C-alpha positions in Angstrom: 84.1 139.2 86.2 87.4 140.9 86.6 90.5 138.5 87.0 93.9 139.7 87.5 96.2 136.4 87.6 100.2 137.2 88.4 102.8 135.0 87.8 106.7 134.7 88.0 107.6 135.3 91.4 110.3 132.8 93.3 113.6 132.8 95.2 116.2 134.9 93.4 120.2 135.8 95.1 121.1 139.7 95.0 121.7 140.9 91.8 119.6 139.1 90.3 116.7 139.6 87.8 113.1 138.0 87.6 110.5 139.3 85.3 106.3 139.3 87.0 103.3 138.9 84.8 99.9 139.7 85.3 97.2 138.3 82.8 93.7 140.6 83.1 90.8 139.3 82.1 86.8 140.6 82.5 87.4 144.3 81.0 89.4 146.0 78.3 92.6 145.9 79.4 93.8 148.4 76.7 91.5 151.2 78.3 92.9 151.3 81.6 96.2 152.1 83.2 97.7 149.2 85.1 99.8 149.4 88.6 102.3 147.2 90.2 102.9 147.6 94.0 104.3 145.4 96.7 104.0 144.7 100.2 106.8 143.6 102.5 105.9 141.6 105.8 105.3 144.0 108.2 105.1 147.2 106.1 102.5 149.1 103.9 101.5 148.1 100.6 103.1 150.5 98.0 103.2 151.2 94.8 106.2 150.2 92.6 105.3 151.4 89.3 102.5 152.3 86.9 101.7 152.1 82.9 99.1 153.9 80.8 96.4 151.9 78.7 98.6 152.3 75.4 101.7 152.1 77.5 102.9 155.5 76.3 103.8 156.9 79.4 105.0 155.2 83.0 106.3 155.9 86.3 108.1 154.3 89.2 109.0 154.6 92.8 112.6 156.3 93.3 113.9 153.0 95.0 113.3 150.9 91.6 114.2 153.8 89.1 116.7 152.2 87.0 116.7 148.6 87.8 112.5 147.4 87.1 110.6 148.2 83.8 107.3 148.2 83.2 105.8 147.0 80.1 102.3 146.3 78.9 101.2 144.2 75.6 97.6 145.1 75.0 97.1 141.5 72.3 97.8 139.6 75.4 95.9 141.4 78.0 99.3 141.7 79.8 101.4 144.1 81.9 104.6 142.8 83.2 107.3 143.8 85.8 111.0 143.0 84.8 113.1 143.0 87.7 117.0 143.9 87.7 119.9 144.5 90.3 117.4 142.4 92.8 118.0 143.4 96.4 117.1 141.8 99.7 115.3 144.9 100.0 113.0 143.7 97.4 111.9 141.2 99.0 107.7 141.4 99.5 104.3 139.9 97.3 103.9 142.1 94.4 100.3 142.8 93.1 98.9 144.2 89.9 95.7 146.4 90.5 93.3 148.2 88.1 91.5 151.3 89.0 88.3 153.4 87.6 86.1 150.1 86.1 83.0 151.0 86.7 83.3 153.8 88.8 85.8 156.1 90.0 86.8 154.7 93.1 86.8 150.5 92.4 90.1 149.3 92.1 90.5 145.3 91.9 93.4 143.1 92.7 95.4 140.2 91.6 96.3 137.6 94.4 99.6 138.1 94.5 103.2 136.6 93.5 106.0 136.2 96.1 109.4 137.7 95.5 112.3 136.5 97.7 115.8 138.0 97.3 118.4 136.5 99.6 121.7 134.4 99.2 
């Protein structure tokens, strides 16, 4: 059964940094890309960045170029999100997804971890 579990959302002021986990279980993580998106009350889910199977190449969406990092540790079945120069703008539940297990067009997602920038 696939599980993806995230962790390390909270409350956070501007400027600030907080650093997501998602823990996969139920597959082999190191085969499969992994994706970090977001959704923000009232708006679409999107996606917020994305990491290869050996981590070896990545991606993000222009408004979190430069402040979040994606990084993935295949031992621990792992992909995390660090978070930097926080903005209000931020502010949403952040999900990790997987894509292709089993066939082409299943994707499975984590439940979610709430990220709350204010002051």
């Amino acid at each position: 059964q696939v599980q993806l579990v995230e962790s390390g959302g909270g409350d956070v002021q501007p400027g600030g940094s907080l650093e997501l986990s998602c823990v996969a279980s139920g597959f082999t993580f190191s085969h499969y890309g992994m994706h970090w998106y977001r959704q923000a009350p009232g708006k679409e889910r999107e996606r917020v960045a994305f990491i290869s199977s050996r981590g070896r190449t990545w991606n993000y969406a222009d408004d979190v170029k430069d402040r979040f990092t994606i990084a993935r540790d295949n031992d621990k079945n792992t992909v995390y999100l660090r978070m930097h120069s926080l903005k209000p703008e931020d502010t949403a539940v952040y999900y990790c997804c997987v894509r292709g297990l089993g066939s082409v067009s299943s994707e499975y997602w984590g439940a979610g971890t709430q990220v709350t920038v204010s002051s």
